[in-house]
Short mmCIF file of N, CA and C in Angstrom, two decimals:
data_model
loop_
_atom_site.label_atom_id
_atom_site.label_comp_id
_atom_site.label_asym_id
_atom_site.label_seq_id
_atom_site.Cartn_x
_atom_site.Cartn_y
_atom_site.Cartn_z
N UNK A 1 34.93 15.12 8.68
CA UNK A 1 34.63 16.02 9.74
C UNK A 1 34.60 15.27 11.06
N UNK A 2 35.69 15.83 11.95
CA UNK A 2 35.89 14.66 13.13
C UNK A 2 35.45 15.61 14.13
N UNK A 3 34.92 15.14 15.23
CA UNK A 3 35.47 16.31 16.44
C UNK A 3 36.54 16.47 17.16
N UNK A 4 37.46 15.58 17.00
CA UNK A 4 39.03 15.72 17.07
C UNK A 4 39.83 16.72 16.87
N UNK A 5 40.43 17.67 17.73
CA UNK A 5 41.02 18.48 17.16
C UNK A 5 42.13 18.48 16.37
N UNK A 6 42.24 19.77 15.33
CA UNK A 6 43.15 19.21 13.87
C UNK A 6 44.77 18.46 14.29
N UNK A 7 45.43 19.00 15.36
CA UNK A 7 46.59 18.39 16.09
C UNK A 7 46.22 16.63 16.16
N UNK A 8 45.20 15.86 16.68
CA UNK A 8 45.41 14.87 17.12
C UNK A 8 44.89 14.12 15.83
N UNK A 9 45.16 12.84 16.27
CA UNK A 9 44.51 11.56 15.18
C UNK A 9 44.19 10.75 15.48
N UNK A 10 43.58 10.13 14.93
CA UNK A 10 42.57 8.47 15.62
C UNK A 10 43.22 7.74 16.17
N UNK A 11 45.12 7.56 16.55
CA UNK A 11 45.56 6.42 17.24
C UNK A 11 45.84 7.29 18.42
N UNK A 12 45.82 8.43 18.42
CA UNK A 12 46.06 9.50 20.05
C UNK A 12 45.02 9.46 20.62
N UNK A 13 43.74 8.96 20.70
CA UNK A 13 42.39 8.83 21.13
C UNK A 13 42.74 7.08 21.83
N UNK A 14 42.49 7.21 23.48
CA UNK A 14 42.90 5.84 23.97
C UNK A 14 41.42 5.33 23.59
N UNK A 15 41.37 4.19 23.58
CA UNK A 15 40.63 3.21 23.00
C UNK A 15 39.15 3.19 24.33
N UNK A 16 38.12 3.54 24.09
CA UNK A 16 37.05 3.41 25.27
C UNK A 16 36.95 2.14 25.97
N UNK A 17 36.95 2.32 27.87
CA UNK A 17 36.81 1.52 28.26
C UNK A 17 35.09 0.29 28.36
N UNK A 18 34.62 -0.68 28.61
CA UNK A 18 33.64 -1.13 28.31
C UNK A 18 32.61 -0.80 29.01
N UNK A 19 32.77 -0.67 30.50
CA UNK A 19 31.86 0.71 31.55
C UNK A 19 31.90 1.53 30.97
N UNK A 20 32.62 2.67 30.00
CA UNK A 20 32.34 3.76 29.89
C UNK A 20 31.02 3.08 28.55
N UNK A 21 31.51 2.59 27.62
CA UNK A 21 30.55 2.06 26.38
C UNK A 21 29.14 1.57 27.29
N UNK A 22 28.89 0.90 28.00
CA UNK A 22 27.89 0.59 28.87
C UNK A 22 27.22 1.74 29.36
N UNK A 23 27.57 2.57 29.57
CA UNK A 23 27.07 3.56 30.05
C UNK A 23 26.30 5.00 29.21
N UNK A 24 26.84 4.69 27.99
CA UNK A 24 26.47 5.49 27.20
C UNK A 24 25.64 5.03 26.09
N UNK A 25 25.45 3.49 25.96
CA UNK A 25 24.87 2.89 24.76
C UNK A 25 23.70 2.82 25.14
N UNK A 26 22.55 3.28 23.78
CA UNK A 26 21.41 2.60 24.18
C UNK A 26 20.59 1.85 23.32
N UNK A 27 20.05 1.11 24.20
CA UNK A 27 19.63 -0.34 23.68
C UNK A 27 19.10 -0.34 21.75
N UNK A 28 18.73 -0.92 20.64
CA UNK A 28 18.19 -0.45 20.18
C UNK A 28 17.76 -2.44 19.11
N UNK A 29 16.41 -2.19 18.71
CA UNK A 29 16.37 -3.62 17.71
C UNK A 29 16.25 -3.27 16.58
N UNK A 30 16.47 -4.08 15.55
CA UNK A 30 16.76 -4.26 14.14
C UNK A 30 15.17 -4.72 13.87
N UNK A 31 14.61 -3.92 12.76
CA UNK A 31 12.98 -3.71 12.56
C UNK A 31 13.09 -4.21 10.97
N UNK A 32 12.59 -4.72 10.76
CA UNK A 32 12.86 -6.13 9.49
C UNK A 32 11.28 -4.71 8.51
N UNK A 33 11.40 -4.15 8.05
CA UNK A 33 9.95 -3.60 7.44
C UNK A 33 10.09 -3.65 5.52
N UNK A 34 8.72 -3.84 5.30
CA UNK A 34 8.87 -3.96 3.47
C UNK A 34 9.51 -2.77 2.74
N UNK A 35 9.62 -3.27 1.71
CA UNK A 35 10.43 -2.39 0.86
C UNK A 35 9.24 -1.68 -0.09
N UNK A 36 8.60 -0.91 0.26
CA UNK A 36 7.66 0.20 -0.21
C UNK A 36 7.94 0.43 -1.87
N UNK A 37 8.84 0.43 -2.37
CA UNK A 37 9.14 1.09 -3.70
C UNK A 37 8.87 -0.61 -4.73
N UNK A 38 9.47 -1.36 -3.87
CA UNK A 38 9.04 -2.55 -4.42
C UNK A 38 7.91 -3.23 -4.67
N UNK A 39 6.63 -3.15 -3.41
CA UNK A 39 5.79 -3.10 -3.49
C UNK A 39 4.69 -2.38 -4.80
N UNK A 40 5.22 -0.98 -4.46
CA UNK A 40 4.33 0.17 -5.44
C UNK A 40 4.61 -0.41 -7.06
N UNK A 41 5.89 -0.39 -7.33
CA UNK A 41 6.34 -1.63 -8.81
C UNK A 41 5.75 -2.50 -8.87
N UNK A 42 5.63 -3.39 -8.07
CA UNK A 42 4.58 -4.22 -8.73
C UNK A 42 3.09 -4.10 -8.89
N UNK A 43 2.95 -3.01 -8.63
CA UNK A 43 1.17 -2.86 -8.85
C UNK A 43 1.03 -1.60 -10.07
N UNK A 44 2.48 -1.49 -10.07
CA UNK A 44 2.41 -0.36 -11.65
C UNK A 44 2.64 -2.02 -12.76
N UNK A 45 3.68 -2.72 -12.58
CA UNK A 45 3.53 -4.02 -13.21
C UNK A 45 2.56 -4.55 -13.34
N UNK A 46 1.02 -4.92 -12.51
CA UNK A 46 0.48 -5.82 -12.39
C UNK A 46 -0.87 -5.01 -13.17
N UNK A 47 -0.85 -3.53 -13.31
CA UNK A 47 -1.49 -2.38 -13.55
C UNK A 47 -1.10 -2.82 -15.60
N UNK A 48 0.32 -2.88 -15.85
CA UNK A 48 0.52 -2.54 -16.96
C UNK A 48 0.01 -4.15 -17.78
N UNK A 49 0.44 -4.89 -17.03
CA UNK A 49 -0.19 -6.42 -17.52
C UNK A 49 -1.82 -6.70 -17.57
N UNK A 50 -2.51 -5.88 -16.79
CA UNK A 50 -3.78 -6.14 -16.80
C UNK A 50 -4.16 -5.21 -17.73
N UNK A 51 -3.84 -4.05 -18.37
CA UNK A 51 -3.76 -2.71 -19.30
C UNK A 51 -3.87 -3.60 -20.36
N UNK A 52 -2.84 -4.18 -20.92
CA UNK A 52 -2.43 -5.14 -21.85
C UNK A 52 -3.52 -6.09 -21.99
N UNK A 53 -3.99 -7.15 -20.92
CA UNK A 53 -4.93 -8.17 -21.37
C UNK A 53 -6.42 -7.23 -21.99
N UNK A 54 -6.39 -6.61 -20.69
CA UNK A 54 -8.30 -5.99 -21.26
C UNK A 54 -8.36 -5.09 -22.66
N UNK A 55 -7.32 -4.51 -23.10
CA UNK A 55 -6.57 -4.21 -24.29
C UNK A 55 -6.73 -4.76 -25.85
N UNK A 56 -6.40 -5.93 -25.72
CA UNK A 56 -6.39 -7.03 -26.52
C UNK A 56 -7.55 -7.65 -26.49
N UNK A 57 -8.50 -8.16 -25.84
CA UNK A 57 -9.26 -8.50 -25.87
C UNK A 57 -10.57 -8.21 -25.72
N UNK A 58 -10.94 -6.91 -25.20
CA UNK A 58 -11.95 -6.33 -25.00
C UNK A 58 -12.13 -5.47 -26.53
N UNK A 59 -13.62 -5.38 -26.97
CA UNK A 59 -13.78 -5.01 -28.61
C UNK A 59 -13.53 -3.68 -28.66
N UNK A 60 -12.56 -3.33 -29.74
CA UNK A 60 -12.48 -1.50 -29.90
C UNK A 60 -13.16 -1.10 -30.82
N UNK A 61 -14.28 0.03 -29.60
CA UNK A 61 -15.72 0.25 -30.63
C UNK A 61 -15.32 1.58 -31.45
N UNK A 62 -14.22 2.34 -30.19
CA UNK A 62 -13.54 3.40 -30.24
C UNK A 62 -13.17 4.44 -31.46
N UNK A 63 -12.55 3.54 -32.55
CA UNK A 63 -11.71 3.34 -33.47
C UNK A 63 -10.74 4.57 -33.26
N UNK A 64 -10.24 4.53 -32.30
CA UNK A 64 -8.92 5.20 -31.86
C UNK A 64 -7.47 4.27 -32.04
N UNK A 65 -7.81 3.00 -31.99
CA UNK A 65 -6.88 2.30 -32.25
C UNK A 65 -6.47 1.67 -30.71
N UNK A 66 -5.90 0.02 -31.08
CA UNK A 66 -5.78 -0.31 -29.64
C UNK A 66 -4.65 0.13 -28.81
N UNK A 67 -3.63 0.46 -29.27
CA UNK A 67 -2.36 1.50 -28.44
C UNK A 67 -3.10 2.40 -27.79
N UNK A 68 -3.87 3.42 -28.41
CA UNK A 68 -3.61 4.25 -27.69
C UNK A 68 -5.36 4.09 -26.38
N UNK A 69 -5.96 3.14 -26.46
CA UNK A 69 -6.58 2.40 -25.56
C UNK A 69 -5.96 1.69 -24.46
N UNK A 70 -4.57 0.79 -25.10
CA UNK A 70 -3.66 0.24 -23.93
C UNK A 70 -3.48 1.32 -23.08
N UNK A 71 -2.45 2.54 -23.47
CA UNK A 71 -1.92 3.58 -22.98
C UNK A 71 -3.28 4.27 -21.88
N UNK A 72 -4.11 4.88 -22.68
CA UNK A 72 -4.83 5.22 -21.12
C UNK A 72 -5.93 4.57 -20.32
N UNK A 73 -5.82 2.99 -20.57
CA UNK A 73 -5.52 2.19 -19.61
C UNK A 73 -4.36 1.67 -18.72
N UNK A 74 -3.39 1.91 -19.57
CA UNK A 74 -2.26 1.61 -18.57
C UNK A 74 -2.36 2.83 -17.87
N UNK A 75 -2.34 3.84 -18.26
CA UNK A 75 -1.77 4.96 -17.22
C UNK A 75 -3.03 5.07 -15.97
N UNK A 76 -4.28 4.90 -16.51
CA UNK A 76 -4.89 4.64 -15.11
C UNK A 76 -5.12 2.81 -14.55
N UNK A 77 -4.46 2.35 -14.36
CA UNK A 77 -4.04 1.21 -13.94
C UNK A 77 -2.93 1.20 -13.16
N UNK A 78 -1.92 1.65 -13.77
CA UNK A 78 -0.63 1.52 -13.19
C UNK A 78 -1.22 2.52 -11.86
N UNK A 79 -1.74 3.63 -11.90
CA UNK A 79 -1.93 4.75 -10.98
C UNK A 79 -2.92 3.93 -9.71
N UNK A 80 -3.76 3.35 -10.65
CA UNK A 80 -4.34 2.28 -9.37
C UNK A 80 -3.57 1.49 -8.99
N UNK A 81 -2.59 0.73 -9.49
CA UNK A 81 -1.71 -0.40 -8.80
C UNK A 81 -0.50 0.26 -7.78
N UNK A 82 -0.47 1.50 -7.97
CA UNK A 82 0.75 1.56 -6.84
C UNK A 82 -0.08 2.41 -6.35
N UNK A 83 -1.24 2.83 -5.90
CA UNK A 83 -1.74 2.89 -4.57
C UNK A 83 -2.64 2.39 -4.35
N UNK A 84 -2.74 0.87 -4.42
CA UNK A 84 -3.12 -0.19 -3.81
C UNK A 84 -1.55 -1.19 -3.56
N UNK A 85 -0.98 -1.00 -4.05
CA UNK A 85 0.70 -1.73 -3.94
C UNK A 85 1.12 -0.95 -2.12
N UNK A 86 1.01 0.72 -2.18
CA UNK A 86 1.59 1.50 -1.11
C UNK A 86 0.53 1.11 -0.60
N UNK A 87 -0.51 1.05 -0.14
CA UNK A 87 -1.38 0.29 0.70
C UNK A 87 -1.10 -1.12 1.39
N UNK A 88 -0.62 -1.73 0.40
CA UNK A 88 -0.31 -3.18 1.09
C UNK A 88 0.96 -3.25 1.83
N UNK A 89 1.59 -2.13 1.06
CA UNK A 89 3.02 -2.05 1.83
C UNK A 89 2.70 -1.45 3.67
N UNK A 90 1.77 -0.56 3.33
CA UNK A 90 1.61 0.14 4.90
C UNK A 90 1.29 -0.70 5.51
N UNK A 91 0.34 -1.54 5.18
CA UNK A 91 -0.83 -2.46 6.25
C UNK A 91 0.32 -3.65 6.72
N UNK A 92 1.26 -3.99 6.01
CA UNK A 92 2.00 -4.81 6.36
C UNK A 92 3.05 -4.00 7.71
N UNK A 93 3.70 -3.38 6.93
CA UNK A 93 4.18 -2.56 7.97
C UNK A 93 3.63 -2.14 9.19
N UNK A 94 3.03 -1.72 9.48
CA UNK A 94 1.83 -1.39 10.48
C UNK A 94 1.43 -2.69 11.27
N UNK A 95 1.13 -4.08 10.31
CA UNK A 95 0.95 -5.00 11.58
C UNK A 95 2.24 -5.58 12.18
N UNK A 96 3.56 -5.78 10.88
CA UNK A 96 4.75 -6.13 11.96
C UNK A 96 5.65 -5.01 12.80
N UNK A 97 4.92 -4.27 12.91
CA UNK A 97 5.66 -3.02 14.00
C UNK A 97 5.11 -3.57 15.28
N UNK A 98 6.05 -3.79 16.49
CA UNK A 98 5.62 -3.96 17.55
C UNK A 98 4.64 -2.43 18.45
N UNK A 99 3.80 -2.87 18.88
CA UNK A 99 2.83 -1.84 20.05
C UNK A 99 3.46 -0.86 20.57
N UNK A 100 3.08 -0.27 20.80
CA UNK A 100 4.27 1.13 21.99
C UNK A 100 3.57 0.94 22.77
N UNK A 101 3.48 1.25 23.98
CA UNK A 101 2.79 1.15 25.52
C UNK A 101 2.49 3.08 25.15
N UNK A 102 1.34 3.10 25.99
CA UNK A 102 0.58 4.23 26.18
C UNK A 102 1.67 5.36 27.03
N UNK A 103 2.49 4.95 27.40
CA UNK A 103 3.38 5.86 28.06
C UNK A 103 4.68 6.41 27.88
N UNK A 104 4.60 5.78 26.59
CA UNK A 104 5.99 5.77 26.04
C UNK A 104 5.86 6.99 24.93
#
């Protein structure tokens, strides 16, 4: 979908001069920010590994069996680790974002 009309083609379009590009460009910087999904993974990871140790080693008075003790520990673990994971991701984000001025 061009805005070209269907008659013409990309070599019938003269090539922009560098005043005209100057004049129309605006400025913009490249913002380096974390990768959020990556973050939240590892605190469902770090959620499912800690599920696992207290699992195994903590006594099952339960007698439900230790699977299904892992399991809803993992599932509330993992649920704590990726929002404390999206937490760390924001706070990071948030301090390397540069300030805006009050007027902007």
């Amino acid at each position: 979908m061009s805005d070209l009309p269907p008659h013409e083609s990309a070599s019938d379009v003269p090539e922009p001069l560098p005043e005209d590009l100057a004049s129309v460009a605006i400025p913009a910087t490249v913002r380096r920010s974390p990768r959020f999904g990556s973050f939240i993974g590892t605190g469902v990871g770090a959620g499912i590994l800690v599920a696992a140790i207290l699992a195994t080693f903590l006594p099952n008075s339960t007698g439900v069996g230790r699977f299904l003790v892992f399991l809803v520990l993992a599932l509330g673990l993992c649920l704590l680790g990726a929002v404390v994971g999206g937490a760390v991701a924001t706070s990071l984000d948030r301090a390397s974002s540069p300030r805006t001025e009050p007027g902007r």
